[in-house]
Coordinates of C-alpha atoms in Angstrom, one line a residue:
M1 CA 0.0 0.0 0.0
S2 CA 2.3 2.8 -1.2
E3 CA -0.7 5.8 -0.9
Q4 CA 0.1 7.8 2.2
A5 CA -3.0 8.0 4.4
L6 CA -4.6 9.6 7.2
T7 CA -5.2 7.6 10.4
G8 CA -6.9 7.9 13.8
V9 CA -6.3 6.0 17.1
V10 CA -9.4 5.9 19.6
G11 CA -7.8 5.7 22.9
T12 CA -5.6 7.6 25.4
G13 CA -3.2 5.1 27.1
G14 CA 0.3 3.7 26.2
R15 CA -1.2 0.8 23.9
E16 CA -2.6 3.7 21.7
L17 CA 0.4 5.5 21.7
E18 CA 2.3 2.7 20.5
I19 CA -0.3 1.7 17.8
G20 CA 0.1 5.3 16.3
R21 CA 3.8 5.0 16.4
A22 CA 3.9 2.1 14.7
L23 CA 1.4 2.9 12.2
A24 CA 3.7 6.2 11.4
A25 CA 6.7 4.5 11.3
S26 CA 5.3 2.4 8.4
G27 CA 6.2 5.2 6.1
D28 CA 2.4 4.9 4.7
V29 CA 0.9 7.6 6.9
D30 CA 0.8 11.3 6.6
I31 CA -1.0 11.9 10.1
V32 CA -2.0 10.1 13.0
Y33 CA -5.0 11.7 14.8
F34 CA -5.4 11.0 18.4
F35 CA -8.8 12.0 20.3
G36 CA -8.3 13.3 23.7
G37 CA -4.8 11.8 24.0
N38 CA -1.8 11.8 26.4
A39 CA 1.1 14.3 26.5
G40 CA 3.4 12.0 24.1
M41 CA 0.9 12.0 21.3
D42 CA 1.8 15.5 20.1
E43 CA 5.4 14.8 20.3
M44 CA 5.4 11.5 18.3
P45 CA 6.3 12.1 14.7
R46 CA 3.5 12.7 12.7
G47 CA 1.1 12.5 15.6
M48 CA -1.4 15.2 16.2
N49 CA -3.6 15.2 19.3
I50 CA -7.3 16.6 18.8
P51 CA -7.9 17.8 22.6
D52 CA -11.3 19.0 21.9
I53 CA -12.5 15.7 21.2
S54 CA -12.4 13.0 24.0
S55 CA -12.1 9.2 23.2
S56 CA -15.4 8.6 24.5
N57 CA -17.2 11.2 22.2
Y58 CA -18.2 9.0 19.6
G59 CA -20.2 11.5 17.6
A60 CA -17.6 14.3 17.2
I61 CA -15.1 11.3 16.4
V62 CA -17.4 9.7 13.8
D63 CA -17.8 13.3 12.0
F64 CA -14.1 14.2 12.2
A65 CA -13.1 10.7 10.9
A66 CA -15.6 10.7 8.0
E67 CA -14.6 14.6 6.9
R68 CA -10.8 13.2 6.5
D69 CA -11.5 9.6 5.2
L70 CA -9.4 8.4 8.0
F71 CA -8.4 4.9 8.5
V72 CA -9.6 4.1 12.3
V73 CA -8.0 1.9 14.8
L74 CA -10.2 1.3 18.2
G75 CA -7.5 0.8 21.0
P76 CA -9.6 0.2 24.0
E77 CA -12.6 -2.4 24.5
Q78 CA -15.2 0.3 25.4
P79 CA -15.7 1.9 22.2
I80 CA -15.6 -1.5 20.3
V81 CA -18.5 -3.0 22.5
D82 CA -20.3 0.3 22.4
G83 CA -20.3 0.0 18.5
L84 CA -18.4 2.9 17.5
G85 CA -16.5 0.7 14.8
E86 CA -19.7 0.0 12.9
R87 CA -20.8 3.7 13.4
L88 CA -17.6 4.4 11.4
R89 CA -18.1 1.8 9.0
E90 CA -21.6 3.0 8.2
R91 CA -19.9 6.2 7.0
G92 CA -17.8 3.8 4.7
L93 CA -14.7 3.8 6.6
S94 CA -12.1 1.1 7.2
V95 CA -11.7 0.3 10.8
F96 CA -9.6 -2.1 12.3
A97 CA -11.6 -3.7 15.2
P98 CA -14.4 -6.4 15.7
S99 CA -18.0 -5.7 15.7
P100 CA -20.0 -5.4 19.2
E101 CA -21.3 -9.0 18.3
A102 CA -17.7 -10.6 18.0
G103 CA -16.8 -8.5 21.2
R104 CA -18.5 -10.5 23.1
L105 CA -15.6 -12.9 23.3
E106 CA -14.4 -10.3 25.9
S107 CA -17.9 -8.3 26.8
S108 CA -19.4 -11.3 28.2
K109 CA -17.1 -14.2 30.0
A110 CA -20.3 -16.3 30.1
W111 CA -20.7 -16.3 26.4
A112 CA -17.1 -16.7 26.0
V113 CA -17.3 -20.0 27.8
E114 CA -20.3 -21.4 26.0
F115 CA -18.5 -20.4 22.7
M116 CA -15.4 -22.4 23.9
R117 CA -17.5 -25.3 24.8
Q118 CA -19.3 -25.6 21.5
H119 CA -16.2 -25.1 19.3
G120 CA -13.8 -27.5 21.6
I121 CA -11.6 -24.7 22.5
P122 CA -9.7 -25.7 25.7
H123 CA -10.4 -23.9 28.7
P124 CA -10.6 -24.5 32.4
A125 CA -13.7 -26.0 33.7
S126 CA -16.2 -23.4 34.2
F127 CA -19.9 -22.9 35.7
I128 CA -22.1 -19.7 35.1
A129 CA -23.8 -18.5 37.7
R130 CA -26.8 -16.2 37.0
S131 CA -28.4 -15.9 40.4
A132 CA -27.4 -15.7 44.0
V133 CA -28.8 -19.3 44.3
N134 CA -26.7 -20.6 41.8
A135 CA -23.8 -19.1 43.1
A136 CA -24.3 -20.4 46.7
D137 CA -24.9 -24.1 45.3
Y138 CA -21.4 -24.0 43.3
M139 CA -19.7 -22.5 46.6
R140 CA -20.8 -25.2 48.7
S141 CA -19.5 -27.9 46.3
K142 CA -15.9 -26.5 46.2
R143 CA -13.4 -24.9 48.4
A144 CA -12.6 -21.1 47.6
A145 CA -9.1 -22.2 46.8
E146 CA -10.1 -24.5 44.0
Y147 CA -11.8 -22.0 41.7
V148 CA -11.5 -18.2 40.4
I149 CA -14.3 -15.8 40.6
K150 CA -14.8 -14.0 37.4
A151 CA -17.4 -11.2 36.8
D152 CA -19.1 -11.7 33.4
G153 CA -18.8 -8.2 32.3
L154 CA -16.3 -5.7 31.2
A155 CA -14.2 -4.6 34.5
G156 CA -11.2 -3.1 33.0
G157 CA -8.6 -5.8 33.9
K158 CA -9.7 -6.4 37.2
G159 CA -12.6 -8.7 36.9
A160 CA -10.8 -12.0 38.4
F161 CA -10.7 -12.6 42.1
L162 CA -8.7 -15.7 43.6
E163 CA -9.7 -15.9 47.3
D164 CA -8.3 -18.8 49.5
S165 CA -11.1 -18.1 52.3
D166 CA -14.6 -19.4 51.7
E167 CA -15.9 -16.3 53.6
E168 CA -13.9 -13.9 51.6
A169 CA -15.0 -15.6 48.2
E170 CA -18.9 -15.2 49.7
Q171 CA -18.3 -11.7 49.9
I172 CA -16.6 -10.9 46.6
V173 CA -19.7 -13.0 45.1
Y174 CA -22.1 -10.8 47.1
G175 CA -20.6 -7.5 45.9
L176 CA -20.5 -8.5 42.4
M177 CA -24.2 -9.6 42.2
S178 CA -25.1 -6.8 44.3
G179 CA -23.7 -4.7 42.0
D180 CA -21.6 -2.9 44.8
L181 CA -18.1 -4.3 43.1
L182 CA -17.4 -3.2 39.3
K183 CA -20.5 -1.3 39.0
G184 CA -22.6 -4.3 37.8
A185 CA -20.1 -6.3 35.6
G186 CA -20.8 -9.2 38.2
K187 CA -24.7 -9.6 38.0
T188 CA -23.4 -12.7 36.1
I189 CA -20.7 -14.6 37.5
V190 CA -18.2 -17.3 36.0
F191 CA -16.4 -19.7 38.4
Q192 CA -13.5 -21.3 36.8
E193 CA -11.4 -24.2 37.8
R194 CA -7.9 -22.8 39.3
L195 CA -5.1 -23.8 37.3
H196 CA -1.5 -23.7 37.7
G197 CA 1.5 -23.0 35.5
P198 CA 3.1 -20.0 33.5
E199 CA 0.7 -17.6 31.8
A200 CA 1.4 -16.1 28.4
S201 CA -0.3 -13.9 26.0
A202 CA -0.5 -14.4 22.1
F203 CA -2.0 -12.1 19.4
V204 CA -3.9 -13.0 16.4
I205 CA -4.6 -10.7 13.4
S206 CA -7.7 -11.8 11.5
D207 CA -9.9 -10.3 8.5
G208 CA -12.7 -12.5 9.7
E209 CA -11.4 -15.6 7.6
N210 CA -7.5 -15.5 7.2
W211 CA -5.5 -15.0 10.4
F212 CA -2.0 -14.3 11.6
L213 CA -0.4 -15.3 14.9
I214 CA 2.1 -12.7 15.9
P215 CA 5.2 -15.0 16.7
Y216 CA 6.2 -12.7 19.8
I217 CA 4.5 -14.6 22.6
S218 CA 4.5 -12.3 25.5
Q219 CA 3.9 -12.4 29.4
D220 CA 2.2 -9.5 31.3
H221 CA 2.8 -8.7 35.0
K222 CA -0.2 -8.0 37.0
R223 CA 0.8 -7.6 40.7
L224 CA 1.8 -4.3 41.5
E225 CA 5.0 -5.6 43.9
D226 CA 8.0 -7.4 43.2
G227 CA 7.6 -11.1 43.3
D228 CA 4.4 -10.9 41.9
T229 CA 2.6 -9.8 45.4
G230 CA 0.4 -6.8 46.1
A231 CA -2.8 -5.6 44.3
M232 CA -4.0 -6.7 41.0
T233 CA -3.7 -3.8 38.3
G234 CA -4.2 -3.6 34.6
G235 CA -0.6 -4.6 34.1
V236 CA 2.6 -2.9 35.1
G237 CA 5.3 -5.0 32.9
A238 CA 5.6 -7.2 30.0
Y239 CA 8.2 -8.6 27.9
A240 CA 8.6 -10.7 24.8
P241 CA 9.5 -13.1 23.3
V242 CA 9.1 -15.6 26.3
P243 CA 11.6 -18.3 26.4
E244 CA 10.7 -22.1 25.9
T245 CA 10.4 -22.8 29.5
V246 CA 7.1 -21.0 29.3
V247 CA 6.1 -21.7 25.7
N248 CA 7.7 -24.6 23.6
A249 CA 7.4 -25.8 20.4
R250 CA 4.6 -28.5 21.0
Q251 CA 2.6 -25.8 22.8
L252 CA 2.9 -23.1 20.2
E253 CA 1.2 -25.6 17.7
K254 CA -1.3 -25.8 20.2
I255 CA -2.0 -22.4 20.4
K256 CA -2.0 -21.9 16.7
D257 CA -5.0 -24.8 16.8
I258 CA -6.8 -22.6 19.4
A259 CA -6.4 -19.5 17.1
A260 CA -7.7 -21.3 14.1
K261 CA -10.6 -23.0 16.2
T262 CA -11.5 -19.4 17.5
I263 CA -11.8 -17.8 13.9
E264 CA -13.5 -20.6 12.3
G265 CA -15.8 -20.8 15.2
M266 CA -16.8 -17.1 14.9
Q267 CA -17.5 -17.7 11.4
V268 CA -20.0 -20.4 12.1
E269 CA -21.4 -18.1 15.1
G270 CA -22.1 -15.8 12.1
K271 CA -20.0 -13.1 14.0
P272 CA -16.7 -13.0 11.8
Y273 CA -13.8 -11.7 13.6
V274 CA -11.8 -8.8 12.2
G275 CA -9.3 -7.0 14.1
A276 CA -6.7 -8.0 17.0
L277 CA -7.6 -11.0 19.3
Y278 CA -5.8 -11.5 22.7
L279 CA -5.5 -15.1 23.7
G280 CA -4.8 -15.0 27.8
L281 CA -3.5 -18.5 28.1
M282 CA -1.9 -20.6 30.8
M283 CA 0.2 -23.6 30.2
A284 CA -1.4 -25.7 32.9
E285 CA 0.0 -28.2 34.8
E286 CA -3.1 -30.1 35.5
Y287 CA -3.4 -30.6 31.7
D288 CA 0.1 -32.0 30.9
G289 CA 1.2 -28.0 30.0
D290 CA -1.2 -27.7 27.4
P291 CA -2.3 -24.2 26.8
M292 CA -5.7 -23.4 28.4
V293 CA -7.9 -20.2 27.3
I294 CA -8.0 -18.3 30.5
E295 CA -9.6 -15.1 28.8
Y296 CA -10.2 -13.4 25.5
N297 CA -9.6 -9.7 24.7
V298 CA -10.8 -8.3 21.5
R299 CA -8.0 -6.0 21.2
F300 CA -4.4 -5.6 21.8
G301 CA -3.1 -5.8 25.4
D302 CA -1.6 -3.1 27.2
P303 CA 1.1 -3.0 28.2
E304 CA 1.8 -6.2 25.7
A305 CA 1.1 -4.0 22.9
E306 CA 4.3 -1.8 23.8
V307 CA 6.7 -4.8 23.4
V308 CA 4.9 -7.1 20.6
L309 CA 4.3 -4.2 17.9
P310 CA 7.7 -2.6 18.3
L311 CA 9.4 -6.0 17.7
L312 CA 6.8 -6.8 15.0
E313 CA 8.0 -3.5 13.4
R314 CA 11.7 -3.8 13.9
S315 CA 11.3 -7.5 11.9
G316 CA 10.7 -5.8 8.9
V317 CA 6.6 -5.9 9.3
N318 CA 4.7 -2.8 7.7
I319 CA 2.1 -2.4 10.7
Y320 CA -0.3 0.1 8.7
N321 CA -0.1 -2.6 5.9
L322 CA -1.0 -5.7 8.2
L323 CA -3.9 -3.8 10.0
R324 CA -5.6 -2.0 7.1
S325 CA -5.4 -5.0 4.8
A326 CA -7.3 -7.2 7.8
S327 CA -9.5 -4.6 7.9
D328 CA -10.4 -4.6 4.5
G329 CA -11.0 -8.3 4.5
E330 CA -7.8 -9.3 2.6
L331 CA -4.9 -9.9 5.3
D332 CA -1.6 -9.5 3.8
V333 CA -0.1 -12.2 5.9
P334 CA 3.8 -11.5 6.7
T335 CA 5.8 -14.2 5.2
H336 CA 9.4 -13.0 6.7
V337 CA 9.3 -12.3 10.4
R338 CA 12.7 -12.5 12.2
A339 CA 11.3 -13.9 15.7
A340 CA 14.7 -14.7 16.8
G341 CA 17.7 -12.4 18.3
Q342 CA 15.6 -9.5 19.4
A343 CA 13.3 -8.9 22.4
A344 CA 11.5 -6.0 24.4
L345 CA 10.6 -5.1 27.9
T346 CA 8.5 -2.8 29.3
V347 CA 8.2 -1.3 32.9
C348 CA 5.2 0.6 34.2
L349 CA 5.9 3.8 36.2
S350 CA 2.7 4.3 38.3
A351 CA 1.5 7.0 40.5
N352 CA 1.5 6.7 44.2
G353 CA -1.6 5.0 45.6
Y354 CA -2.4 3.4 42.2
P355 CA -4.5 1.3 41.5
E356 CA -6.9 2.2 44.3
A357 CA -6.5 6.1 44.6
P358 CA -3.6 7.3 42.5
V359 CA -2.2 10.7 43.3
I360 CA -1.8 12.6 39.8
G361 CA -0.3 15.9 38.8
E362 CA 3.1 15.1 39.3
E363 CA 5.8 16.7 37.0
V364 CA 7.6 14.2 34.8
Y365 CA 11.5 14.7 34.7
G366 CA 14.3 13.3 32.3
L367 CA 12.1 13.0 29.4
R368 CA 14.3 15.0 27.1
Q369 CA 17.5 12.6 27.0
D370 CA 18.2 10.8 23.9
R371 CA 18.5 6.9 24.9
R372 CA 19.8 4.0 22.6
D373 CA 17.2 1.3 22.3
V374 CA 14.6 3.0 24.7
I375 CA 11.0 4.0 23.6
V376 CA 8.9 5.9 26.2
H377 CA 5.4 5.3 26.2
H378 CA 3.3 7.9 27.6
A379 CA 0.0 6.5 29.1
G380 CA -1.7 8.7 31.7
T381 CA 0.0 12.1 31.3
K382 CA -0.9 15.3 30.0
L383 CA 0.6 18.9 29.5
N384 CA -0.1 21.5 32.3
A385 CA -0.7 25.0 31.9
D386 CA 2.8 25.9 31.7
G387 CA 3.4 23.3 29.1
R388 CA 5.1 20.9 31.5
V389 CA 4.3 16.9 31.1
V390 CA 2.6 15.9 34.4
T391 CA 0.8 12.7 35.4
S392 CA -3.2 12.3 35.0
G393 CA -3.6 8.4 35.4
G394 CA -2.3 5.9 37.9
R395 CA -0.3 4.0 35.2
S396 CA 1.5 7.1 33.7
L397 CA 4.4 6.1 31.7
F398 CA 5.7 2.5 30.2
I399 CA 9.7 2.5 29.6
T400 CA 10.5 0.1 26.8
G401 CA 13.8 -1.2 26.3
F402 CA 15.2 -3.2 23.2
G403 CA 18.0 -6.0 23.0
E404 CA 18.7 -9.5 21.8
T405 CA 17.8 -10.8 25.1
P406 CA 14.8 -10.0 27.6
D407 CA 17.8 -9.4 30.0
E408 CA 19.5 -7.0 27.9
A409 CA 16.2 -5.4 27.0
A410 CA 15.6 -5.0 30.8
A411 CA 18.6 -3.4 31.3
R412 CA 18.1 -0.7 28.7
A413 CA 14.6 0.0 30.2
Y414 CA 15.7 0.2 33.8
A415 CA 18.9 2.3 32.9
A416 CA 16.2 5.0 31.8
I417 CA 14.4 4.9 35.1
D418 CA 15.5 7.2 38.3
F419 CA 16.1 4.0 40.2
H420 CA 17.3 5.7 42.9
R421 CA 14.9 8.3 43.1
L422 CA 17.4 11.1 42.7
G423 CA 14.8 13.7 41.6
P424 CA 14.7 16.2 38.9
D425 CA 18.4 16.6 39.0
S426 CA 18.6 13.0 37.6
D427 CA 18.9 12.7 33.8
R428 CA 16.8 9.6 34.1
I429 CA 13.0 9.4 34.1
G430 CA 10.8 9.7 37.1
F431 CA 8.3 11.6 39.1
K432 CA 7.8 12.5 42.6
D433 CA 6.5 9.0 44.8
M434 CA 6.4 6.8 41.6
Q435 CA 6.1 3.2 41.8
F436 CA 7.7 0.4 39.6
R437 CA 8.6 -3.1 40.0
R438 CA 12.5 -4.1 39.7
D439 CA 11.9 -7.6 38.9
I440 CA 10.0 -7.6 35.5

């Protein structure tokens, strides 16, 4: 695709910044528009933030995009399930995102479980509770340590609960079903068999019929503190590719089979899947290490996108061509992807108090330094009245390093961070009272 294009990315986080950066790096794009984006989006080459149109102002986004004939990528799940993609398509635009019907793979965990049962896709044994009586019956039959509690609806990556106490499990279930927790996302609950083993994230690009499994299998870190302890978050670090001790060749073939069955199953359901599909997997010890689908997401993961997309681009893949061809129903499957000899790792700098009560408005320092093999992905930042970059969200920045191995990538990422909290006099990146893991 040699004609240069105008593109738009909906969403304001590090994932969306990376999508826009990868599109611009293709050389096929004149401008990447962001809607109500963060402080890094205006500074991106060929990037243009439209601060007056927020990412939730769907009507204004549709009008703006239609006036300029934009190719649009939807980053987060909410606009996908809200139908923004369909509104854009109705105006004749090409959109990289699944339909709301296909989006049920993420918007309803109960529907996803029934889909996997129907199409023979390996997943943990599951029980769907649509009432408090159903839930109580299930919990009487099991110990809390034997299952995971999952809210059926969208929960911003915070809808899974692993309680070891029966009493705590009952409290979580009551809070979900009463609507006190997660704003009603747990009116229906999925109980899943608690499995053990390494987790991994895989991404599939599909045009509804054809599909491509991105060869960089990644691993996300959800816990806030070192050693996988502390509060569950939306993700505070990731790396790719994972070693064979996490996903080996045999398991990779089974992941490809899962991808094929999912895309084919969605066709059978009359909901062809167009866009990026996230496979949240566990290499389950209880099933001889076979990959089991823990969850589907109907978009790129965050922060996995910050490591997977740069690696794909560095391997020679034209990201604009890949996403656009999928959107137009003619997926151009990359045939030469160099999966060996390169790795990426990203570390989140999060605000004090995240995830419960993040303190925002702190000035970020150290951003102007040139660094080899490092990308700074703004996530929750903005420019204040003085034109300075300050934090505006719990997950504020992702510092992404690259190298031949994950260890080398980690060294470069951490070398860019004000590790010893020296403050504004440091030439490394940081802000007051920031939190970050030292063991990604």
